[in-house]
Amino acid sequence: KDQYRRWRYEVMLALDRPDVQLEARPAHLTPEPRFDQEDPRYQRDGAWRCRVCYANRFATFNFELVPADSADCHKCKKPRKDCGWSLWIPFDDLPPKIQERVMKDKAK
């Protein structure tokens, strides 16, 4: 029943998009947690998913993983360090709103 609490979730850090203007977060709300791309707790061995390509996946239909031994994304040609990659975050470390969403979907 509570297996979802033991899983790791694939998470992409937000891209800085100057062309997208979002509403300011209300001052009374607690800020969402911030994650470090390099945090060793959230890394996974093996193939990786390019954050830039993933952000555009519905336009490009690119859902591919990049081979583990590749330092650059083969689609956007950017180095892994520049484009970023998915993190694998345990349920307990997810932001509260994401935990709520997972529980609504998985806790049945």
Coordinates of N, CA and C in Angstrom, one line a residue:
K1 N 0.8 -1.2 0.0 CA 0.0 0.0 0.0 C 0.9 1.3 0.0
D2 N 1.9 1.3 0.8 CA 2.7 2.5 0.9 C 4.0 2.3 0.2
Q3 N 4.1 1.5 -0.9 CA 5.3 1.3 -1.6 C 5.8 2.6 -2.2
Y4 N 5.0 3.5 -2.6 CA 5.4 4.7 -3.2 C 6.3 5.5 -2.4
R5 N 6.2 5.3 -1.0 CA 7.1 6.0 -0.1 C 8.6 5.5 -0.2
R6 N 8.8 4.4 -0.8 CA 10.1 3.8 -0.9 C 10.8 4.1 -2.2
W7 N 10.0 4.6 -3.2 CA 10.5 4.9 -4.5 C 11.3 6.1 -4.6
R8 N 12.1 6.2 -5.7 CA 12.8 7.5 -6.0 C 12.1 8.0 -7.2
Y9 N 11.9 9.3 -7.3 CA 11.2 10.0 -8.4 C 12.1 10.8 -9.3
E10 N 11.9 10.6 -10.6 CA 12.8 11.4 -11.5 C 12.3 12.8 -11.5
V11 N 13.2 13.7 -11.2 CA 12.9 15.1 -11.1 C 13.8 16.0 -12.0
M12 N 13.3 17.0 -12.7 CA 14.1 17.9 -13.4 C 14.1 19.2 -12.7
L13 N 15.3 19.8 -12.6 CA 15.3 21.2 -12.0 C 14.8 22.1 -13.1
A14 N 14.2 23.2 -12.6 CA 13.6 24.2 -13.6 C 14.7 24.9 -14.4
L15 N 14.4 25.1 -15.6 CA 15.3 25.8 -16.5 C 15.1 27.3 -16.3
D16 N 16.1 28.1 -16.4 CA 16.0 29.6 -16.4 C 15.5 30.0 -17.8
R17 N 14.2 30.5 -17.8 CA 13.6 30.8 -19.1 C 13.2 32.3 -19.0
P18 N 14.1 33.2 -19.5 CA 13.7 34.6 -19.5 C 12.5 35.0 -20.3
D19 N 12.1 34.1 -21.2 CA 10.9 34.4 -22.0 C 9.6 34.0 -21.3
V20 N 9.7 33.4 -20.2 CA 8.5 33.0 -19.4 C 8.5 33.8 -18.1
Q21 N 7.4 34.5 -17.9 CA 7.2 35.3 -16.7 C 6.1 34.6 -15.9
L22 N 6.5 34.2 -14.7 CA 5.5 33.6 -13.7 C 5.1 34.6 -12.7
E23 N 4.0 34.3 -12.1 CA 3.5 35.1 -10.9 C 4.5 35.0 -9.8
A24 N 4.7 36.1 -9.1 CA 5.6 36.0 -7.9 C 4.9 35.1 -6.8
R25 N 5.8 34.4 -6.1 CA 5.3 33.5 -5.0 C 4.8 34.4 -3.9
P26 N 3.6 34.2 -3.4 CA 3.1 35.0 -2.3 C 4.1 35.0 -1.1
A27 N 4.3 36.1 -0.5 CA 5.3 36.2 0.6 C 5.0 35.4 1.8
H28 N 3.7 35.1 2.1 CA 3.3 34.3 3.2 C 3.6 32.8 3.1
L29 N 3.8 32.3 1.9 CA 4.1 30.9 1.6 C 5.6 30.6 1.9
T30 N 5.8 29.4 2.4 CA 7.1 28.9 2.7 C 7.7 28.6 1.3
P31 N 9.0 29.0 1.1 CA 9.6 28.7 -0.2 C 9.7 27.2 -0.5
E32 N 9.6 26.9 -1.7 CA 9.8 25.5 -2.1 C 11.3 25.1 -1.8
P33 N 11.6 23.8 -1.5 CA 13.0 23.4 -1.4 C 13.7 23.6 -2.7
R34 N 15.0 23.8 -2.6 CA 15.9 23.9 -3.7 C 16.8 22.7 -3.7
F35 N 17.1 22.2 -4.9 CA 18.0 21.1 -5.0 C 19.2 21.5 -5.8
D36 N 20.3 20.8 -5.5 CA 21.6 21.0 -6.1 C 21.8 19.9 -7.2
Q37 N 22.0 20.3 -8.4 CA 22.2 19.4 -9.5 C 23.3 18.4 -9.2
E38 N 24.3 18.7 -8.4 CA 25.4 17.9 -8.2 C 25.3 17.0 -6.9
D39 N 24.2 17.2 -6.2 CA 24.0 16.5 -4.9 C 24.1 15.0 -5.1
P40 N 25.1 14.4 -4.4 CA 25.4 12.9 -4.7 C 24.2 12.0 -4.2
R41 N 23.4 12.5 -3.3 CA 22.2 11.7 -2.8 C 21.2 11.5 -3.9
Y42 N 21.2 12.3 -5.0 CA 20.1 12.2 -6.0 C 20.6 11.8 -7.3
Q43 N 21.9 11.3 -7.4 CA 22.4 10.8 -8.7 C 22.1 9.4 -8.9
R44 N 22.2 8.9 -10.1 CA 22.0 7.5 -10.4 C 23.0 7.2 -11.5
D45 N 23.6 6.0 -11.4 CA 24.5 5.5 -12.4 C 23.7 5.1 -13.6
G46 N 24.5 5.1 -14.7 CA 23.9 4.7 -16.0 C 23.5 5.8 -16.9
A47 N 22.6 5.5 -17.8 CA 22.1 6.5 -18.8 C 21.5 7.7 -18.1
W48 N 21.5 8.8 -18.7 CA 20.9 10.0 -18.2 C 20.0 10.7 -19.1
R49 N 19.1 11.5 -18.6 CA 18.1 12.2 -19.4 C 18.5 13.7 -19.4
C50 N 18.6 14.3 -20.6 CA 19.0 15.7 -20.8 C 17.8 16.6 -20.4
R51 N 18.1 17.5 -19.5 CA 17.1 18.4 -18.9 C 16.6 19.4 -20.0
V52 N 17.4 19.9 -20.9 CA 17.0 20.8 -22.0 C 16.1 20.1 -22.9
C53 N 16.5 18.9 -23.4 CA 15.6 18.1 -24.3 C 14.3 17.7 -23.7
Y54 N 14.4 17.3 -22.4 CA 13.2 16.9 -21.7 C 12.2 18.1 -21.6
A55 N 12.7 19.3 -21.4 CA 11.8 20.5 -21.2 C 11.0 20.7 -22.6
N56 N 11.6 20.3 -23.7 CA 11.0 20.5 -25.0 C 10.4 19.2 -25.6
R57 N 10.2 18.2 -24.7 CA 9.9 16.8 -25.2 C 8.6 16.7 -26.0
F58 N 7.6 17.6 -25.7 CA 6.4 17.5 -26.4 C 6.4 18.1 -27.8
A59 N 7.4 19.0 -28.0 CA 7.7 19.6 -29.3 C 8.6 18.7 -30.2
T60 N 9.5 18.1 -29.5 CA 10.6 17.3 -30.2 C 10.3 15.8 -30.2
F61 N 9.4 15.4 -29.3 CA 9.1 14.0 -29.1 C 10.4 13.2 -28.7
N62 N 11.3 13.9 -28.0 CA 12.5 13.2 -27.6 C 12.4 12.9 -26.1
F63 N 12.2 11.6 -25.9 CA 12.1 11.1 -24.5 C 13.3 10.2 -24.2
E64 N 14.3 10.2 -25.0 CA 15.4 9.3 -25.0 C 16.4 9.5 -23.8
L65 N 17.0 8.5 -23.4 CA 18.1 8.6 -22.4 C 19.4 8.7 -23.2
V66 N 20.4 9.4 -22.6 CA 21.7 9.5 -23.2 C 22.6 8.5 -22.6
P67 N 23.4 7.8 -23.4 CA 24.2 6.7 -22.9 C 25.1 7.2 -21.8
A68 N 25.4 6.4 -20.8 CA 26.1 6.7 -19.6 C 27.5 7.3 -19.9
D69 N 28.1 6.8 -20.9 CA 29.5 7.2 -21.3 C 29.6 8.4 -22.1
S70 N 28.4 9.0 -22.4 CA 28.4 10.3 -23.2 C 28.4 11.5 -22.3
A71 N 29.4 12.4 -22.6 CA 29.5 13.6 -21.8 C 28.6 14.7 -22.4
D72 N 28.1 14.5 -23.6 CA 27.2 15.5 -24.3 C 25.9 14.8 -24.7
C73 N 24.9 15.6 -24.7 CA 23.6 15.1 -25.2 C 23.7 15.0 -26.7
H74 N 23.3 13.8 -27.3 CA 23.4 13.6 -28.7 C 22.4 14.3 -29.5
K75 N 21.3 14.8 -28.9 CA 20.3 15.6 -29.6 C 20.6 17.1 -29.6
C76 N 20.8 17.7 -28.5 CA 21.0 19.2 -28.4 C 22.5 19.5 -28.5
K77 N 23.3 18.5 -28.4 CA 24.8 18.7 -28.6 C 25.4 19.5 -27.4
K78 N 24.7 19.7 -26.3 CA 25.2 20.5 -25.2 C 25.9 19.5 -24.2
P79 N 27.0 20.0 -23.6 CA 27.6 19.2 -22.6 C 26.6 18.9 -21.4
R80 N 26.8 17.8 -20.8 CA 25.9 17.4 -19.7 C 25.9 18.5 -18.6
K81 N 27.1 19.1 -18.3 CA 27.2 20.1 -17.3 C 26.4 21.3 -17.6
D82 N 26.2 21.6 -18.9 CA 25.5 22.8 -19.3 C 24.0 22.6 -19.4
C83 N 23.6 21.4 -19.9 CA 22.1 21.2 -20.0 C 21.5 20.6 -18.8
G84 N 22.2 19.9 -17.9 CA 21.6 19.4 -16.7 C 21.0 18.0 -17.0
W85 N 20.6 17.3 -16.0 CA 20.1 15.9 -16.1 C 19.1 15.7 -15.0
S86 N 18.3 14.6 -15.1 CA 17.3 14.3 -14.1 C 18.0 13.9 -12.8
L87 N 17.3 14.2 -11.7 CA 17.7 13.8 -10.4 C 16.7 12.7 -9.9
W88 N 17.2 11.8 -9.0 CA 16.3 10.8 -8.5 C 16.1 11.0 -7.0
I89 N 15.0 11.5 -6.7 CA 14.7 12.0 -5.3 C 13.8 11.1 -4.6
P90 N 14.2 10.7 -3.3 CA 13.3 9.8 -2.5 C 12.0 10.6 -2.1
F91 N 11.0 9.9 -1.9 CA 9.7 10.5 -1.5 C 9.8 11.5 -0.4
D92 N 10.5 11.1 0.7 CA 10.7 12.0 1.8 C 11.3 13.3 1.6
D93 N 12.1 13.4 0.5 CA 12.8 14.6 0.2 C 12.1 15.5 -0.9
L94 N 11.0 15.0 -1.4 CA 10.2 15.7 -2.4 C 9.5 16.9 -1.7
P95 N 9.3 18.0 -2.5 CA 8.6 19.1 -1.9 C 7.2 18.7 -1.5
P96 N 6.6 19.3 -0.4 CA 5.3 18.9 0.1 C 4.2 18.8 -0.9
K97 N 4.1 19.7 -1.8 CA 3.1 19.7 -2.9 C 3.2 18.5 -3.8
I98 N 4.4 18.1 -4.1 CA 4.7 17.0 -4.9 C 4.3 15.7 -4.2
Q99 N 4.7 15.6 -2.9 CA 4.3 14.5 -2.1 C 2.8 14.3 -2.1
E100 N 2.0 15.4 -1.9 CA 0.6 15.4 -1.9 C 0.1 14.8 -3.3
R101 N 0.7 15.3 -4.4 CA 0.2 14.8 -5.7 C 0.5 13.3 -5.8
V102 N 1.7 12.8 -5.4 CA 2.0 11.4 -5.4 C 1.0 10.6 -4.6
M103 N 0.7 11.1 -3.4 CA -0.2 10.3 -2.5 C -1.6 10.2 -3.1
K104 N -2.1 11.3 -3.7 CA -3.4 11.3 -4.3 C -3.4 10.2 -5.4
D105 N -2.3 10.1 -6.1 CA -2.3 9.2 -7.3 C -2.0 7.7 -6.8
K106 N -1.1 7.6 -5.8 CA -0.6 6.2 -5.5 C -1.2 5.6 -4.2
A107 N -1.7 6.4 -3.3 CA -2.2 5.9 -2.0 C -3.7 5.5 -2.2
K108 N -3.9 4.3 -2.6 CA -5.3 3.8 -2.8 C -5.6 2.7 -1.9

